[in-house]
Short mmCIF file of N, CA and C in Angstrom, two decimals:
data_model
loop_
_atom_site.label_atom_id
_atom_site.label_comp_id
_atom_site.label_asym_id
_atom_site.label_seq_id
_atom_site.Cartn_x
_atom_site.Cartn_y
_atom_site.Cartn_z
N MET S 1 -55.95 48.58 38.35
CA MET S 1 -56.15 47.10 38.24
C MET S 1 -54.65 46.55 38.11
N ASN S 2 -54.40 45.52 38.81
CA ASN S 2 -53.27 44.76 39.09
C ASN S 2 -53.59 43.44 38.38
N ILE S 3 -52.89 43.51 37.08
CA ILE S 3 -52.56 42.02 36.55
C ILE S 3 -51.57 41.30 36.90
N ARG S 4 -51.47 40.00 37.16
CA ARG S 4 -50.52 39.28 37.57
C ARG S 4 -50.28 38.44 36.56
N SER S 5 -49.39 37.98 35.91
CA SER S 5 -49.01 37.21 34.66
C SER S 5 -48.55 36.18 35.47
N ASN S 6 -48.75 34.69 34.93
CA ASN S 6 -48.00 33.26 35.57
C ASN S 6 -46.79 33.16 34.66
N HIS S 7 -46.05 32.94 35.14
CA HIS S 7 -44.71 32.67 34.45
C HIS S 7 -44.26 31.61 35.03
N HIS S 8 -44.79 30.76 35.78
CA HIS S 8 -44.23 29.75 36.44
C HIS S 8 -43.89 28.43 35.06
N GLY S 9 -42.83 28.01 35.31
CA GLY S 9 -42.70 26.66 34.36
C GLY S 9 -41.78 27.31 33.02
N GLN S 10 -41.81 28.88 33.06
CA GLN S 10 -41.45 29.57 31.56
C GLN S 10 -39.69 29.15 31.72
N GLY S 11 -39.04 29.37 32.71
CA GLY S 11 -37.82 29.47 32.94
C GLY S 11 -37.04 27.82 32.74
N LEU S 12 -37.92 26.77 32.99
CA LEU S 12 -37.59 25.25 33.27
C LEU S 12 -37.89 24.92 31.52
N LEU S 13 -38.83 25.28 30.73
CA LEU S 13 -39.09 25.62 29.32
C LEU S 13 -37.86 25.90 28.40
N GLU S 14 -37.26 27.45 28.92
CA GLU S 14 -35.87 27.74 28.11
C GLU S 14 -35.07 26.83 28.34
N ALA S 15 -34.81 26.25 29.60
CA ALA S 15 -33.57 25.63 29.99
C ALA S 15 -33.65 24.32 29.15
N ILE S 16 -34.60 23.75 29.20
CA ILE S 16 -34.87 22.21 28.00
C ILE S 16 -34.50 22.30 26.55
N ILE S 17 -35.17 23.81 26.32
CA ILE S 17 -34.65 24.00 24.72
C ILE S 17 -33.32 24.30 24.33
N ALA S 18 -32.41 25.17 25.58
CA ALA S 18 -31.35 25.45 25.55
C ALA S 18 -30.23 24.14 25.62
N ILE S 19 -30.68 23.18 26.64
CA ILE S 19 -30.14 22.07 26.62
C ILE S 19 -30.16 20.84 25.29
N GLY S 20 -31.53 20.84 24.52
CA GLY S 20 -31.82 20.13 23.43
C GLY S 20 -30.96 20.78 22.37
N ILE S 21 -30.69 22.38 22.18
CA ILE S 21 -29.79 22.64 21.21
C ILE S 21 -28.32 22.22 21.43
N ILE S 22 -27.84 22.41 22.72
CA ILE S 22 -26.49 22.03 22.99
C ILE S 22 -26.15 20.63 22.76
N LEU S 23 -26.93 19.82 22.96
CA LEU S 23 -27.19 18.24 23.06
C LEU S 23 -26.94 17.94 21.55
N THR S 24 -27.72 18.64 20.66
CA THR S 24 -27.77 18.39 19.07
C THR S 24 -26.51 19.02 18.62
N ALA S 25 -26.26 20.05 18.81
CA ALA S 25 -24.62 20.72 18.29
C ALA S 25 -23.51 19.77 18.78
N THR S 26 -23.27 18.92 19.81
CA THR S 26 -22.27 18.52 20.72
C THR S 26 -22.56 16.99 19.98
N ILE S 27 -23.60 16.35 19.44
CA ILE S 27 -23.99 15.28 18.86
C ILE S 27 -23.34 15.41 17.71
N ALA S 28 -23.38 16.37 16.84
CA ALA S 28 -23.25 17.05 15.60
C ALA S 28 -21.69 17.03 15.41
N SER S 29 -21.10 17.57 16.39
CA SER S 29 -19.57 17.43 16.48
C SER S 29 -18.74 16.35 16.46
N LEU S 30 -19.11 15.42 17.30
CA LEU S 30 -18.64 14.38 17.80
C LEU S 30 -18.86 13.48 16.33
N THR S 31 -19.74 13.37 16.04
CA THR S 31 -19.98 12.61 14.60
C THR S 31 -19.11 13.01 13.64
N LEU S 32 -18.47 14.31 13.34
CA LEU S 32 -17.85 14.82 12.85
C LEU S 32 -16.44 14.69 12.95
N ILE S 33 -16.50 14.67 14.15
CA ILE S 33 -14.87 14.36 14.52
C ILE S 33 -14.45 12.76 14.12
N VAL S 34 -15.80 11.99 14.64
CA VAL S 34 -15.47 10.21 14.19
C VAL S 34 -15.02 10.28 12.84
N SER S 35 -16.02 10.78 12.07
CA SER S 35 -15.89 10.76 10.68
C SER S 35 -14.49 11.13 10.03
N SER S 36 -14.13 12.29 10.64
CA SER S 36 -12.76 12.68 10.48
C SER S 36 -11.70 11.72 10.66
N ILE S 37 -11.71 11.12 11.52
CA ILE S 37 -10.73 10.49 12.22
C ILE S 37 -10.58 9.19 11.41
N GLU S 38 -11.95 8.65 10.76
CA GLU S 38 -12.01 7.37 10.00
C GLU S 38 -11.45 7.49 8.72
N ALA S 39 -11.71 8.89 8.02
CA ALA S 39 -11.23 9.50 6.90
C ALA S 39 -9.51 9.35 6.69
N SER S 40 -8.91 10.02 8.16
CA SER S 40 -7.77 10.08 7.88
C SER S 40 -6.98 8.70 8.32
N ARG S 41 -7.60 7.97 8.72
CA ARG S 41 -7.04 6.42 9.07
C ARG S 41 -7.11 6.02 7.32
N GLY S 42 -8.29 6.31 6.70
CA GLY S 42 -8.27 5.80 5.29
C GLY S 42 -6.85 6.09 4.53
N VAL S 43 -7.08 7.65 4.60
CA VAL S 43 -6.05 8.10 3.70
C VAL S 43 -4.40 7.86 4.08
N ARG S 44 -4.24 7.58 5.66
CA ARG S 44 -3.03 7.01 5.89
C ARG S 44 -2.70 5.55 5.08
N GLU S 45 -3.80 4.66 5.23
CA GLU S 45 -3.66 3.36 4.74
C GLU S 45 -3.14 3.26 3.24
N ARG S 46 -3.91 4.27 2.55
CA ARG S 46 -3.79 4.41 1.04
C ARG S 46 -2.44 4.90 0.80
N LEU S 47 -1.93 5.81 1.50
CA LEU S 47 -0.78 6.46 1.67
C LEU S 47 0.43 5.19 1.68
N ILE S 48 0.44 4.33 2.78
CA ILE S 48 1.16 3.12 3.07
C ILE S 48 1.10 2.50 1.49
N ALA S 49 -0.19 2.08 1.37
CA ALA S 49 -0.13 1.27 0.55
C ALA S 49 0.59 1.66 -0.95
N SER S 50 0.29 3.00 -1.42
CA SER S 50 1.05 3.45 -2.57
C SER S 50 2.50 3.58 -2.67
N ASN S 51 2.90 3.81 -1.36
CA ASN S 51 4.39 3.90 -1.20
C ASN S 51 4.84 2.28 -1.28
N LEU S 52 4.30 1.45 -0.82
CA LEU S 52 4.54 -0.39 -0.78
C LEU S 52 4.45 -0.56 -2.48
N ALA S 53 3.31 -0.35 -3.17
CA ALA S 53 3.34 -0.38 -4.22
C ALA S 53 4.38 0.22 -5.23
N ARG S 54 4.47 1.55 -5.16
CA ARG S 54 6.13 2.00 -6.07
C ARG S 54 7.22 1.39 -5.56
N GLU S 55 7.20 1.00 -4.29
CA GLU S 55 8.70 0.45 -3.74
C GLU S 55 8.77 -1.01 -4.66
N GLY S 56 7.68 -1.80 -4.99
CA GLY S 56 7.61 -2.79 -5.58
C GLY S 56 8.28 -2.76 -7.02
N ILE S 57 7.67 -1.78 -7.82
CA ILE S 57 8.06 -1.22 -9.19
C ILE S 57 9.73 -0.80 -9.24
N GLU S 58 9.75 -0.02 -8.16
CA GLU S 58 11.34 0.50 -8.18
C GLU S 58 12.32 -0.81 -8.06
N ALA S 59 11.74 -1.77 -6.96
CA ALA S 59 12.35 -2.82 -6.85
C ALA S 59 13.11 -3.71 -8.32
N VAL S 60 11.98 -3.81 -8.88
CA VAL S 60 12.30 -4.26 -10.40
C VAL S 60 12.84 -3.13 -11.40
N ARG S 61 12.77 -2.21 -11.16
CA ARG S 61 13.79 -1.39 -11.56
C ARG S 61 15.39 -1.54 -11.22
N ALA S 62 15.35 -1.31 -9.95
CA ALA S 62 16.99 -1.62 -9.47
C ALA S 62 17.57 -3.04 -9.92
N VAL S 63 16.87 -3.95 -10.20
CA VAL S 63 17.47 -5.29 -10.59
C VAL S 63 17.68 -5.09 -12.02
N ARG S 64 16.70 -4.34 -12.96
CA ARG S 64 17.16 -4.31 -14.18
C ARG S 64 18.33 -3.27 -14.59
N ASP S 65 18.38 -2.27 -13.73
CA ASP S 65 19.65 -1.23 -13.91
C ASP S 65 20.52 -2.17 -13.50
N SER S 66 20.89 -2.67 -12.45
CA SER S 66 21.81 -3.67 -11.45
C SER S 66 22.35 -4.52 -12.93
N ASN S 67 21.61 -5.21 -13.46
CA ASN S 67 21.80 -6.06 -14.51
C ASN S 67 22.54 -5.36 -15.85
N TRP S 68 22.41 -3.92 -15.93
CA TRP S 68 22.98 -3.28 -16.80
C TRP S 68 24.54 -3.08 -16.60
N LEU S 69 24.52 -2.45 -15.40
CA LEU S 69 25.62 -2.46 -14.76
C LEU S 69 26.64 -3.32 -15.02
N ALA S 70 25.83 -4.55 -14.60
CA ALA S 70 26.81 -6.03 -14.75
C ALA S 70 27.38 -6.42 -15.98
N ASP S 71 26.62 -5.95 -17.06
CA ASP S 71 26.52 -6.68 -18.61
C ASP S 71 25.98 -7.69 -18.60
N ARG S 72 24.56 -7.88 -17.80
CA ARG S 72 23.93 -9.09 -17.83
C ARG S 72 22.73 -8.52 -18.69
N ASP S 73 21.97 -9.67 -19.17
CA ASP S 73 20.62 -9.86 -19.83
C ASP S 73 19.88 -8.88 -18.59
N TRP S 74 19.19 -7.87 -19.46
CA TRP S 74 18.68 -6.78 -18.42
C TRP S 74 17.42 -7.71 -17.80
N THR S 75 16.82 -8.57 -18.24
CA THR S 75 15.50 -9.26 -17.82
C THR S 75 16.16 -10.36 -16.71
N ILE S 76 17.41 -10.66 -16.29
CA ILE S 76 17.52 -11.73 -15.15
C ILE S 76 17.04 -11.39 -14.08
N GLY S 77 16.20 -12.21 -13.22
CA GLY S 77 15.85 -12.02 -11.63
C GLY S 77 14.53 -11.58 -11.85
N TRP S 78 14.25 -10.79 -13.03
CA TRP S 78 12.40 -10.23 -12.93
C TRP S 78 11.87 -10.58 -13.57
N ALA S 79 12.20 -11.17 -14.97
CA ALA S 79 10.94 -11.40 -15.91
C ALA S 79 11.27 -12.56 -16.73
N VAL S 80 10.44 -13.05 -17.46
CA VAL S 80 10.89 -14.39 -18.38
C VAL S 80 11.26 -14.14 -19.60
N PRO S 81 12.65 -13.97 -19.81
CA PRO S 81 13.08 -13.50 -21.01
C PRO S 81 12.54 -14.26 -22.07
N ASN S 82 12.72 -13.70 -23.28
CA ASN S 82 12.70 -14.06 -24.79
C ASN S 82 11.26 -15.03 -24.93
N SER S 83 10.38 -14.43 -23.96
CA SER S 83 9.33 -15.48 -23.96
C SER S 83 8.07 -15.11 -25.44
N THR S 84 7.67 -16.23 -25.82
CA THR S 84 6.75 -16.03 -26.93
C THR S 84 5.51 -16.40 -26.71
N VAL S 85 5.10 -16.66 -25.58
CA VAL S 85 3.75 -16.44 -25.35
C VAL S 85 3.81 -15.51 -24.34
N LYS S 86 2.32 -15.00 -23.63
CA LYS S 86 2.11 -14.21 -22.82
C LYS S 86 2.34 -14.66 -21.08
N GLU S 87 3.48 -15.22 -21.09
CA GLU S 87 3.61 -15.71 -19.45
C GLU S 87 3.72 -14.47 -18.57
N ILE S 88 3.11 -14.95 -17.34
CA ILE S 88 3.21 -14.18 -16.31
C ILE S 88 4.02 -14.51 -15.34
N ALA S 89 4.84 -13.87 -14.96
CA ALA S 89 5.88 -13.96 -13.51
C ALA S 89 5.51 -13.25 -12.36
N THR S 90 5.08 -14.14 -11.07
CA THR S 90 4.74 -13.50 -9.95
C THR S 90 6.05 -13.55 -8.67
N PHE S 91 6.12 -12.50 -8.14
CA PHE S 91 7.38 -12.34 -7.27
C PHE S 91 7.34 -12.30 -6.05
N ALA S 92 8.10 -12.64 -5.17
CA ALA S 92 8.32 -12.21 -3.71
C ALA S 92 9.68 -12.26 -3.40
N PRO S 93 10.36 -11.64 -2.91
CA PRO S 93 11.37 -11.74 -2.18
C PRO S 93 11.92 -12.86 -2.11
N ASP S 94 13.30 -12.97 -2.31
CA ASP S 94 13.58 -14.37 -1.57
C ASP S 94 14.44 -14.55 -0.25
N GLN S 95 14.79 -12.92 0.14
CA GLN S 95 15.20 -12.70 1.33
C GLN S 95 14.47 -11.42 1.62
N VAL S 96 14.86 -10.77 2.93
CA VAL S 96 14.27 -9.66 3.09
C VAL S 96 13.85 -8.67 2.51
N PHE S 97 12.87 -7.98 2.44
CA PHE S 97 12.73 -7.15 1.29
C PHE S 97 12.32 -5.64 1.83
N PRO S 98 12.61 -4.65 1.94
CA PRO S 98 14.19 -4.26 1.34
C PRO S 98 15.12 -4.78 2.16
N PRO S 99 16.38 -5.08 1.55
CA PRO S 99 17.50 -6.00 2.13
C PRO S 99 17.92 -5.00 3.51
N ALA S 100 17.79 -5.81 4.51
CA ALA S 100 18.27 -5.11 5.98
C ALA S 100 19.84 -5.15 5.99
N ASN S 101 20.13 -5.99 5.24
CA ASN S 101 21.86 -5.99 5.36
C ASN S 101 22.57 -4.93 4.43
N PRO S 102 23.26 -3.74 5.12
CA PRO S 102 23.76 -3.06 3.87
C PRO S 102 24.66 -3.68 2.84
N ASN S 103 25.14 -5.04 3.02
CA ASN S 103 26.25 -5.69 2.38
C ASN S 103 25.31 -6.32 0.67
N VAL S 104 24.21 -6.03 1.08
CA VAL S 104 23.24 -6.55 -0.07
C VAL S 104 22.99 -5.42 -0.83
N THR S 105 23.42 -5.83 -1.86
CA THR S 105 23.45 -4.54 -3.07
C THR S 105 22.36 -4.78 -4.10
N ARG S 106 21.75 -5.80 -4.21
CA ARG S 106 20.82 -6.36 -5.02
C ARG S 106 19.49 -6.88 -4.71
N TRP S 107 18.44 -6.15 -5.24
CA TRP S 107 17.07 -7.11 -4.77
C TRP S 107 16.99 -8.50 -5.26
N SER S 108 16.53 -9.46 -5.14
CA SER S 108 16.12 -10.95 -5.64
C SER S 108 15.06 -10.87 -5.58
N PHE S 109 14.44 -11.84 -6.33
CA PHE S 109 12.68 -12.34 -6.09
C PHE S 109 12.86 -13.77 -6.71
N THR S 110 11.92 -14.33 -5.47
CA THR S 110 11.40 -15.74 -6.21
C THR S 110 10.37 -15.61 -7.13
N GLN S 111 10.36 -16.31 -7.91
CA GLN S 111 9.26 -16.40 -8.94
C GLN S 111 8.40 -17.53 -8.51
N GLY S 112 7.17 -17.52 -8.79
CA GLY S 112 6.19 -18.68 -8.35
C GLY S 112 4.86 -17.96 -7.46
N ILE S 113 5.01 -17.05 -6.88
CA ILE S 113 3.64 -16.56 -6.18
C ILE S 113 2.10 -16.72 -7.33
N VAL S 114 1.57 -17.19 -6.95
CA VAL S 114 0.23 -17.13 -7.93
C VAL S 114 -0.71 -16.44 -7.62
N ASP S 115 -1.10 -16.01 -6.05
CA ASP S 115 -2.30 -15.44 -5.43
C ASP S 115 -1.56 -14.43 -4.87
N ILE S 116 -2.46 -13.22 -4.54
CA ILE S 116 -2.09 -12.35 -3.70
C ILE S 116 -1.97 -12.71 -2.09
N SER S 117 -3.03 -13.65 -1.92
CA SER S 117 -3.37 -14.21 -0.74
C SER S 117 -2.46 -15.30 0.04
N SER S 118 -1.34 -15.38 -0.78
CA SER S 118 -0.10 -16.29 -0.67
C SER S 118 0.94 -15.68 0.60
N ILE S 119 1.13 -16.72 1.57
CA ILE S 119 2.24 -16.01 2.34
C ILE S 119 2.96 -15.12 2.18
N ASP S 120 3.47 -15.57 0.76
CA ASP S 120 4.73 -14.76 0.45
C ASP S 120 4.23 -13.41 -0.19
N ALA S 121 3.10 -13.14 -0.27
CA ALA S 121 2.95 -11.93 -0.50
C ALA S 121 2.61 -11.03 0.70
N GLN S 122 2.22 -11.48 1.77
CA GLN S 122 2.29 -10.75 3.17
C GLN S 122 3.54 -9.74 3.47
N LEU S 123 3.22 -8.48 3.67
CA LEU S 123 4.18 -7.80 4.38
C LEU S 123 4.13 -7.88 6.01
N PHE S 124 5.19 -7.61 6.61
CA PHE S 124 5.33 -7.67 7.90
C PHE S 124 6.01 -6.13 8.35
N ILE S 125 5.63 -5.81 9.78
CA ILE S 125 6.53 -4.54 10.27
C ILE S 125 7.40 -5.02 11.31
N THR S 126 8.99 -4.37 10.94
CA THR S 126 10.01 -5.07 11.94
C THR S 126 9.72 -4.41 13.31
N SER S 127 10.56 -4.87 13.98
CA SER S 127 10.37 -4.35 15.38
C SER S 127 11.56 -3.56 15.83
N THR S 128 12.49 -3.27 14.38
CA THR S 128 13.63 -2.41 14.95
C THR S 128 13.05 -0.77 14.51
N SER S 129 13.76 0.12 15.13
CA SER S 129 13.73 1.39 15.10
C SER S 129 14.16 2.11 14.15
N PRO S 130 13.93 2.56 13.25
CA PRO S 130 12.61 3.11 12.78
C PRO S 130 11.90 1.53 12.37
N ALA S 131 11.02 1.28 12.36
CA ALA S 131 9.80 0.25 11.88
C ALA S 131 10.22 0.29 10.47
N GLN S 132 10.01 -1.10 9.96
CA GLN S 132 10.28 -0.97 8.41
C GLN S 132 8.79 -2.20 7.99
N TYR S 133 8.34 -1.93 6.76
CA TYR S 133 7.44 -2.78 6.07
C TYR S 133 8.49 -3.90 5.42
N VAL S 134 8.69 -5.02 5.50
CA VAL S 134 9.11 -5.92 5.02
C VAL S 134 8.50 -6.98 4.39
N GLN S 135 9.32 -7.80 3.42
CA GLN S 135 8.37 -8.99 2.82
C GLN S 135 9.32 -9.98 2.37
N GLN S 136 9.02 -11.28 2.86
CA GLN S 136 10.39 -11.90 2.84
C GLN S 136 9.43 -13.69 2.23
N SER S 137 10.12 -14.06 1.39
CA SER S 137 9.54 -15.31 0.96
C SER S 137 9.55 -16.51 1.74
N GLY S 138 8.20 -17.02 2.19
CA GLY S 138 8.16 -18.14 3.02
C GLY S 138 7.98 -17.82 4.53
N GLY S 139 7.55 -16.75 4.92
CA GLY S 139 6.76 -16.24 6.24
C GLY S 139 7.57 -15.15 6.86
N ALA S 140 7.17 -15.14 8.18
CA ALA S 140 7.19 -13.91 8.94
C ALA S 140 8.76 -13.35 8.98
N ALA S 141 8.63 -12.34 9.25
CA ALA S 141 10.02 -11.16 9.75
C ALA S 141 9.54 -10.04 10.28
N GLY S 142 8.47 -10.27 11.04
CA GLY S 142 8.30 -9.32 12.01
C GLY S 142 6.54 -9.77 12.09
N GLN S 143 5.89 -8.22 12.80
CA GLN S 143 4.37 -8.45 12.98
C GLN S 143 3.68 -7.92 11.86
N ASP S 144 2.46 -8.80 11.56
CA ASP S 144 1.72 -8.66 10.50
C ASP S 144 1.25 -7.32 10.28
N SER S 145 1.17 -6.64 9.01
CA SER S 145 0.99 -5.25 9.09
C SER S 145 -0.24 -5.20 8.31
N GLY S 146 -1.14 -6.30 7.80
CA GLY S 146 -2.23 -6.22 6.90
C GLY S 146 -2.14 -5.63 5.78
N PHE S 147 -0.91 -5.60 5.27
CA PHE S 147 -0.64 -5.56 3.99
C PHE S 147 -0.30 -6.56 2.80
N ARG S 148 -0.57 -6.53 1.84
CA ARG S 148 -0.07 -8.01 0.79
C ARG S 148 0.46 -7.27 -0.26
N ARG S 149 1.25 -7.60 -0.99
CA ARG S 149 2.06 -7.12 -2.38
C ARG S 149 2.48 -8.09 -3.08
N LEU S 150 2.11 -7.90 -4.39
CA LEU S 150 2.17 -9.30 -5.55
C LEU S 150 2.70 -8.37 -6.75
N ILE S 151 3.88 -8.50 -6.99
CA ILE S 151 4.68 -8.09 -8.55
C ILE S 151 4.36 -8.67 -9.50
N THR S 152 3.99 -8.31 -10.14
CA THR S 152 3.60 -9.25 -11.65
C THR S 152 4.37 -8.63 -12.83
N VAL S 153 4.71 -9.43 -13.72
CA VAL S 153 5.67 -9.11 -14.89
C VAL S 153 5.03 -9.97 -16.19
N THR S 154 4.56 -9.38 -17.42
CA THR S 154 3.53 -9.63 -18.23
C THR S 154 4.60 -9.27 -19.57
N PRO S 155 5.29 -9.73 -20.42
CA PRO S 155 5.83 -9.33 -21.51
C PRO S 155 4.65 -8.57 -22.56
N ASP S 156 5.13 -7.68 -22.83
CA ASP S 156 4.36 -6.57 -23.45
C ASP S 156 4.59 -6.95 -25.11
N SER S 157 5.84 -6.95 -25.56
CA SER S 157 6.32 -7.15 -26.57
C SER S 157 7.71 -7.90 -26.61
N THR S 158 8.56 -7.90 -27.59
CA THR S 158 9.73 -8.88 -27.50
C THR S 158 10.60 -7.87 -26.71
N SER S 159 10.43 -6.64 -26.55
CA SER S 159 11.57 -5.73 -25.71
C SER S 159 10.87 -4.79 -24.60
N ALA S 160 9.95 -5.25 -23.91
CA ALA S 160 9.10 -4.81 -23.07
C ALA S 160 8.42 -5.53 -22.21
N TYR S 161 8.30 -4.92 -21.05
CA TYR S 161 7.38 -5.90 -19.78
C TYR S 161 6.42 -5.14 -19.36
N LEU S 162 5.54 -5.21 -18.89
CA LEU S 162 4.55 -4.67 -17.87
C LEU S 162 4.66 -5.22 -16.77
N VAL S 163 5.04 -4.19 -15.89
CA VAL S 163 5.30 -4.63 -14.35
C VAL S 163 4.12 -3.94 -13.61
N SER S 164 3.56 -4.78 -12.83
CA SER S 164 2.75 -4.41 -12.15
C SER S 164 2.67 -4.64 -10.58
N SER S 165 2.32 -3.59 -9.94
CA SER S 165 2.88 -4.04 -7.96
C SER S 165 1.09 -3.74 -7.42
N GLN S 166 0.75 -4.92 -7.17
CA GLN S 166 -0.53 -4.80 -6.49
C GLN S 166 -0.33 -5.03 -5.18
N VAL S 167 -1.07 -4.11 -4.39
CA VAL S 167 -1.01 -3.88 -2.83
C VAL S 167 -2.63 -4.16 -2.18
N VAL S 168 -2.88 -5.11 -1.35
CA VAL S 168 -4.21 -5.26 -0.84
C VAL S 168 -3.97 -4.84 0.60
N TYR S 169 -5.07 -4.18 1.15
CA TYR S 169 -5.33 -3.72 2.69
C TYR S 169 -6.65 -3.40 2.91
N THR S 170 -6.81 -3.48 4.17
CA THR S 170 -7.91 -2.98 4.92
C THR S 170 -8.33 -1.72 5.59
N VAL S 171 -9.31 -1.33 5.20
CA VAL S 171 -9.94 -0.17 5.80
C VAL S 171 -11.07 -0.18 6.31
N GLY S 172 -11.15 0.29 7.57
CA GLY S 172 -12.92 -0.05 8.06
C GLY S 172 -13.42 -1.52 7.70
N GLY S 173 -12.88 -2.53 7.62
CA GLY S 173 -13.18 -3.81 7.11
C GLY S 173 -13.56 -4.21 6.03
N LYS S 174 -12.99 -3.13 4.89
CA LYS S 174 -13.39 -3.45 3.60
C LYS S 174 -11.99 -3.70 3.04
N SER S 175 -11.88 -4.61 2.27
CA SER S 175 -10.83 -5.01 1.50
C SER S 175 -10.47 -3.83 0.22
N LYS S 176 -9.57 -3.23 0.44
CA LYS S 176 -8.92 -1.98 -0.82
C LYS S 176 -7.88 -2.50 -1.82
N THR S 177 -7.89 -2.37 -2.86
CA THR S 177 -6.72 -2.94 -3.82
C THR S 177 -6.28 -2.05 -4.32
N LEU S 178 -4.74 -1.37 -4.35
CA LEU S 178 -4.23 -0.57 -5.01
C LEU S 178 -3.01 -1.01 -6.14
N THR S 179 -3.14 -0.57 -7.46
CA THR S 179 -2.18 -1.19 -8.14
C THR S 179 -1.54 -0.18 -9.35
N LEU S 180 -0.58 -0.51 -9.25
CA LEU S 180 0.49 0.51 -10.20
C LEU S 180 1.17 -0.35 -11.02
N GLN S 181 1.19 0.20 -12.35
CA GLN S 181 2.17 -0.26 -13.42
C GLN S 181 2.84 0.57 -14.27
N GLU S 182 3.94 0.14 -14.37
CA GLU S 182 5.06 0.69 -15.46
C GLU S 182 5.68 -0.39 -16.76
N ARG S 183 5.47 0.14 -17.73
CA ARG S 183 6.01 -0.49 -18.81
C ARG S 183 7.69 -0.49 -18.89
N MET S 184 8.46 -1.56 -18.62
CA MET S 184 9.80 -1.48 -18.69
C MET S 184 10.20 -1.86 -20.08
N THR S 185 11.18 -1.12 -20.51
CA THR S 185 11.87 -1.66 -21.60
C THR S 185 13.26 -1.60 -21.92
N ASN S 186 14.27 -2.06 -22.55
CA ASN S 186 15.90 -2.15 -22.82
C ASN S 186 15.95 -0.90 -23.51
N TRP S 187 16.27 0.03 -22.51
CA TRP S 187 16.43 1.46 -23.32
C TRP S 187 18.17 1.57 -23.61
N LYS S 188 18.70 0.49 -23.14
CA LYS S 188 20.23 0.47 -23.18
C LYS S 188 20.55 -0.41 -24.39
N PRO S 189 21.13 0.11 -25.15
CA PRO S 189 21.44 -0.89 -26.33
C PRO S 189 22.73 -2.10 -26.19
#
């Protein structure tokens, strides 16, 4: 007895299943790649924001240390000295920040920014090589970087100040804020 089996179409069904499996794996891989790229972009932006915030704290420390070296009051140029009330001073550089001119040996600030949305809080990218993030009181010093920085100084006691460096940036259409704080004291008698 000769039994013939009907296998017509079985190869087509196997091919469709195989294509479905390959397509599912490809879509999953592409989704993973896209989310990895977005995550790395977020990490990159946070790293830049962290460095910009740290630079703000370091700039205030540099002014304080320069005052000590020049035998001046340690708070000149960055704080409201001898304040009896909790005054808050906000700052933007009154020239390119950081100084592009090697002859400029001091950081200097303009007091009076009241809000992170001020033009004075905006950071720009220079067109020089290597590019730098700069901040300048009163406007543009290059291409908008998408970052904003505000340095705030609040008296903590008669001999200490709380310095905050706040950076606002955008990742994936969402606004992010990173704030670093440091307590500065007059450790030099």
